[in-house]
Coordinates of C-alpha atoms in Angstrom, one line a residue:
S149 CA -6.6 -7.6 -5.4
L150 CA -10.2 -7.7 -4.1
T151 CA -11.5 -8.3 -7.6
S152 CA -9.5 -11.6 -7.7
R153 CA -11.9 -13.1 -5.2
E154 CA -15.2 -11.3 -5.1
E155 CA -17.5 -9.0 -7.1
T156 CA -16.8 -5.3 -6.9
N157 CA -18.6 -2.2 -8.4
F158 CA -15.6 -1.5 -10.6
G159 CA -15.6 -5.1 -11.8
D160 CA -19.3 -4.9 -12.6
L161 CA -18.7 -1.6 -14.5
T162 CA -15.8 -3.1 -16.5
A163 CA -17.8 -6.1 -17.5
D164 CA -20.7 -3.9 -18.4
A165 CA -18.5 -1.9 -20.6
A166 CA -17.1 -4.9 -22.4
A167 CA -20.6 -6.3 -23.1
Q168 CA -21.9 -3.0 -24.3
A169 CA -18.9 -2.5 -26.6
A170 CA -19.5 -5.9 -28.2
A171 CA -23.2 -5.3 -28.6
A172 CA -22.7 -1.9 -30.2
W173 CA -20.2 -3.5 -32.7
L174 CA -22.8 -6.1 -33.6
W175 CA -25.3 -3.4 -34.5
Q176 CA -22.7 -1.8 -36.8
Q177 CA -22.3 -5.0 -38.9
G178 CA -25.7 -4.8 -40.7
E179 CA -27.3 -7.9 -42.0
A180 CA -24.1 -10.0 -41.6
A181 CA -24.7 -10.0 -37.8
A182 CA -28.5 -10.1 -37.8
D183 CA -28.7 -13.6 -36.3
L184 CA -26.1 -12.8 -33.6
R185 CA -28.0 -9.7 -32.5
S186 CA -30.9 -11.8 -31.4
L187 CA -28.7 -13.6 -28.8
P188 CA -28.1 -12.5 -25.2
V189 CA -24.7 -10.8 -24.7
A190 CA -22.9 -11.5 -21.4
A191 CA -19.3 -10.6 -20.4
A192 CA -16.8 -12.2 -18.0
I193 CA -13.6 -10.3 -17.0
P194 CA -11.0 -12.0 -14.8
G195 CA -10.4 -10.0 -11.6
E196 CA -6.6 -10.1 -12.0
L197 CA -7.0 -7.6 -14.8
L198 CA -8.3 -4.9 -12.5
T199 CA -5.1 -4.0 -10.7
R200 CA -6.0 -1.0 -8.6
S201 CA -9.0 1.1 -7.5
A202 CA -10.1 4.2 -9.3
A203 CA -9.8 7.4 -7.3
A204 CA -12.9 9.4 -6.7
G205 CA -13.6 11.6 -9.7
T206 CA -11.7 9.4 -12.2
A207 CA -13.1 9.9 -15.7
L208 CA -14.2 6.8 -17.7
A209 CA -11.6 7.6 -20.3
D210 CA -8.9 7.3 -17.6
L211 CA -10.0 4.0 -16.1
G212 CA -7.6 2.1 -18.5
G213 CA -4.9 3.1 -16.0
C214 CA -6.5 0.8 -13.4
L215 CA -6.1 -2.2 -15.6
A216 CA -3.2 -4.6 -16.0
E217 CA -0.7 -4.1 -18.7
G218 CA -0.5 -6.3 -21.8
D219 CA -3.0 -7.4 -24.4
L220 CA -6.5 -6.3 -23.4
S221 CA -8.2 -7.0 -26.7
L222 CA -11.7 -8.3 -26.4
A223 CA -13.1 -11.5 -27.9
M224 CA -16.6 -12.9 -28.2
V225 CA -17.7 -16.5 -28.6
Q226 CA -21.0 -18.3 -29.0
I227 CA -21.5 -20.8 -26.2
T228 CA -24.2 -22.8 -24.4
P229 CA -25.2 -22.6 -20.7
A230 CA -23.4 -25.9 -20.0
R231 CA -20.1 -24.5 -21.4
L232 CA -20.6 -21.2 -19.6
V233 CA -20.9 -23.2 -16.3
S234 CA -17.5 -24.7 -17.0
V235 CA -16.0 -21.3 -17.6
L236 CA -17.5 -19.9 -14.4
E237 CA -16.4 -22.8 -12.3
T238 CA -12.8 -22.4 -13.6
G239 CA -13.1 -18.8 -12.3
L240 CA -14.3 -20.0 -8.9
A241 CA -11.7 -22.8 -8.4
D242 CA -8.9 -20.9 -6.7
R243 CA -10.4 -17.6 -5.7
E244 CA -9.6 -18.2 -2.0
D245 CA -6.1 -19.6 -2.6
P246 CA -3.5 -16.9 -3.6
T247 CA -1.0 -19.7 -4.3
G248 CA -3.4 -21.6 -6.6
E249 CA -2.8 -21.8 -10.3
G250 CA -6.1 -20.2 -11.1
Y251 CA -6.0 -17.4 -8.5
G252 CA -7.0 -14.1 -10.3
L253 CA -9.4 -15.8 -12.7
F254 CA -12.5 -15.0 -10.6
L255 CA -14.9 -13.5 -13.0
Q256 CA -16.6 -10.1 -12.8
L257 CA -19.8 -10.5 -14.7
S258 CA -22.2 -8.6 -16.9
G259 CA -25.6 -9.8 -18.1
L260 CA -25.5 -12.8 -15.7
R261 CA -26.5 -13.6 -12.1
M262 CA -24.9 -16.6 -10.5
T263 CA -25.0 -18.3 -7.1
H264 CA -22.4 -20.8 -6.1
T265 CA -21.6 -23.4 -3.4
E266 CA -18.7 -22.8 -1.1
E267 CA -18.1 -26.2 0.5
G268 CA -15.3 -28.2 -1.1
T269 CA -14.9 -27.6 -4.8
A270 CA -17.0 -24.5 -5.7
R271 CA -19.8 -25.2 -8.1
V272 CA -22.4 -23.0 -9.9
A273 CA -25.7 -23.5 -8.0
E274 CA -28.0 -21.3 -10.1
L275 CA -27.4 -19.2 -13.2
A276 CA -29.6 -16.6 -14.8
L277 CA -29.5 -14.1 -17.6
A278 CA -30.1 -10.5 -16.5
D279 CA -33.6 -9.3 -17.2
P280 CA -34.7 -5.7 -16.5
E281 CA -38.3 -7.0 -15.8
E282 CA -37.3 -9.7 -13.4
D283 CA -35.0 -9.1 -10.4
A284 CA -33.9 -12.8 -10.4
G285 CA -33.3 -12.8 -14.1
R286 CA -34.2 -15.5 -16.6
A287 CA -33.0 -18.9 -15.2
L288 CA -30.7 -21.0 -17.3
T289 CA -30.6 -24.8 -17.2
L290 CA -27.0 -25.6 -16.1
D291 CA -26.7 -28.7 -18.3
D292 CA -28.2 -27.1 -21.4
E293 CA -26.0 -27.8 -24.4
Q294 CA -28.3 -26.3 -27.0
T295 CA -29.4 -22.8 -26.2
P296 CA -26.9 -20.2 -27.7
L297 CA -25.6 -17.1 -26.0
L298 CA -22.7 -14.7 -26.6
L299 CA -19.9 -14.3 -24.1
V300 CA -17.4 -11.4 -24.2
L301 CA -14.0 -11.8 -22.5
P302 CA -10.4 -10.8 -23.0
R303 CA -8.8 -12.6 -26.0
A304 CA -5.8 -13.5 -23.9
C305 CA -8.0 -15.7 -21.7
L306 CA -9.7 -17.8 -24.4
E307 CA -7.2 -20.7 -24.1
T308 CA -7.4 -20.6 -20.3
F309 CA -11.1 -21.2 -20.4
G310 CA -11.1 -23.7 -23.3
L311 CA -12.8 -21.3 -25.7
T312 CA -10.5 -21.5 -28.7
E313 CA -11.5 -22.0 -32.4
A314 CA -10.0 -25.5 -32.2
E315 CA -12.6 -26.3 -29.5
G316 CA -15.5 -24.9 -31.6
C317 CA -15.4 -21.3 -30.4
P318 CA -14.3 -19.0 -33.1
D319 CA -13.6 -15.4 -32.0
L320 CA -16.5 -13.3 -33.4
L321 CA -14.5 -10.1 -32.6
A322 CA -11.3 -11.1 -34.3
D323 CA -11.4 -8.2 -36.7
A324 CA -13.2 -5.7 -34.5
G325 CA -10.2 -4.1 -32.8
L326 CA -12.1 -3.7 -29.5
T327 CA -10.1 -3.4 -26.3
L328 CA -11.1 -3.2 -22.6
P329 CA -9.8 0.4 -22.0
D330 CA -11.6 1.6 -25.1
A331 CA -14.8 -0.1 -24.0
L332 CA -14.7 1.8 -20.7
A333 CA -14.1 5.1 -22.4
A334 CA -16.9 4.5 -24.9
L335 CA -19.5 3.4 -22.3
P336 CA -21.6 6.6 -22.5
A337 CA -21.7 6.3 -26.3
N338 CA -22.5 2.6 -26.3
L339 CA -25.0 2.6 -23.4
G340 CA -26.3 6.2 -23.4
A341 CA -25.5 9.0 -20.9
A342 CA -28.5 8.4 -18.7
D343 CA -28.0 4.7 -18.3
T344 CA -24.3 5.2 -17.7
A345 CA -25.0 7.7 -15.0
A346 CA -27.4 5.2 -13.3
L347 CA -24.6 2.6 -13.4
L348 CA -22.1 4.9 -11.8
D349 CA -24.6 6.0 -9.1
R350 CA -25.6 2.5 -7.9
T351 CA -26.2 2.5 -4.1
A352 CA -25.4 -1.3 -3.9
P353 CA -23.8 -4.0 -6.0
A354 CA -26.2 -5.9 -8.2
G355 CA -25.4 -9.1 -6.5
R356 CA -24.2 -10.9 -9.6
V357 CA -22.0 -13.4 -8.0
L358 CA -23.1 -14.7 -4.6
P359 CA -22.8 -17.7 -2.3
A360 CA -26.0 -19.8 -2.7
D361 CA -26.9 -19.4 1.0
A362 CA -26.4 -15.7 1.0
A363 CA -28.0 -14.6 -2.3
D364 CA -31.0 -12.8 -0.7
A365 CA -29.8 -12.3 2.8
A366 CA -29.0 -8.9 4.3
F367 CA -26.2 -8.8 6.8
T368 CA -24.3 -6.4 9.1
G369 CA -20.8 -5.5 8.0
V370 CA -18.1 -4.8 10.5
V371 CA -14.9 -2.9 9.7
E372 CA -12.0 -3.3 12.1
L373 CA -10.2 0.1 12.3
G374 CA -8.3 -0.5 15.5
A375 CA -8.3 1.1 19.0
D376 CA -6.8 4.3 17.7
Y377 CA -10.2 5.0 16.0
A378 CA -12.4 4.2 19.0
G379 CA -15.4 6.5 19.6
L380 CA -15.1 8.5 16.4
Q381 CA -17.8 9.7 14.0
I382 CA -16.7 8.7 10.5
R383 CA -18.1 9.6 7.1
L384 CA -17.5 7.1 4.4
L385 CA -18.9 6.0 1.0
V386 CA -20.6 2.6 0.9
D387 CA -21.0 1.6 -2.8
G388 CA -20.8 5.3 -3.6
R389 CA -23.4 6.4 -1.1
E390 CA -22.4 8.7 1.8
V391 CA -22.9 7.1 5.2
T392 CA -22.0 8.5 8.7
A393 CA -21.3 6.0 11.5
V394 CA -19.6 5.9 14.9
T395 CA -17.0 3.4 15.9
D396 CA -17.3 1.5 19.2
A397 CA -14.7 1.3 22.1
Q398 CA -12.6 -1.2 20.1
G399 CA -12.6 0.9 16.9
R400 CA -15.1 -1.2 15.1
L401 CA -17.4 0.4 12.5
T402 CA -20.8 -1.4 12.1
L403 CA -22.7 -1.2 8.9
P404 CA -26.2 -2.8 9.2
G405 CA -28.5 -3.8 6.4
L406 CA -26.0 -4.6 3.6
A407 CA -27.4 -6.6 0.7
G408 CA -25.8 -10.0 0.1
G409 CA -22.5 -9.9 -1.8
G410 CA -19.4 -7.7 -1.9
H411 CA -19.4 -4.0 -1.2
T412 CA -17.0 -1.1 -1.8
L413 CA -16.0 1.2 1.0
Q414 CA -14.1 4.5 0.7
M415 CA -13.1 6.6 3.7

């Protein structure tokens, strides 16, 4: 699926839901979690878990039907930026190779903004924590092995990313009973109705995962529809925003001024 190799709006939303569910759970734990509540909460959801697109008008409570079957319990670990870089690079390794062992592990992110190299082995180039007051976020030092932060991800993926208790990463949500479908359904309660509506009404992706040389570059997208669609006026949704465009003599639909990163089109 598309989410196995690039950022999507549904992937962003799913990661946001996971992060918000974990943050809400922390606030329910009273003084026992006071120290953890002071830490940034990020989330990383492997794209292979998002198996199909949501139809227009799908309710949040029904989005669980767009996820893979199996154990979708959520875990949360305390890690450092250096360890987070290792997790992210594992997710980047085979994103362009459907035959690779790690294909499908490309991570949909919440609370983070990452740029990566594309030549040879993919590496994290820059990493930042999301910050509502700074578009670029708060930069993290890639080799920082001291600063703590919290990462939410599916429990079934802990071993894959080297985040087990044996490796110094106990699961802080072990007794919470949180799942990814429940997190999606509870998003309005955890985030608030107004903020949830703003998420669903985004007119462009947040640009959370981008090639380093395209992070801030606008580009013109071209959709090849074929000669049967030549010279037609077409209405479509670009990241949820209605757009009208005309195909050329070869049936190509040109969409100028797209922000760097992946985009979702519906016709």
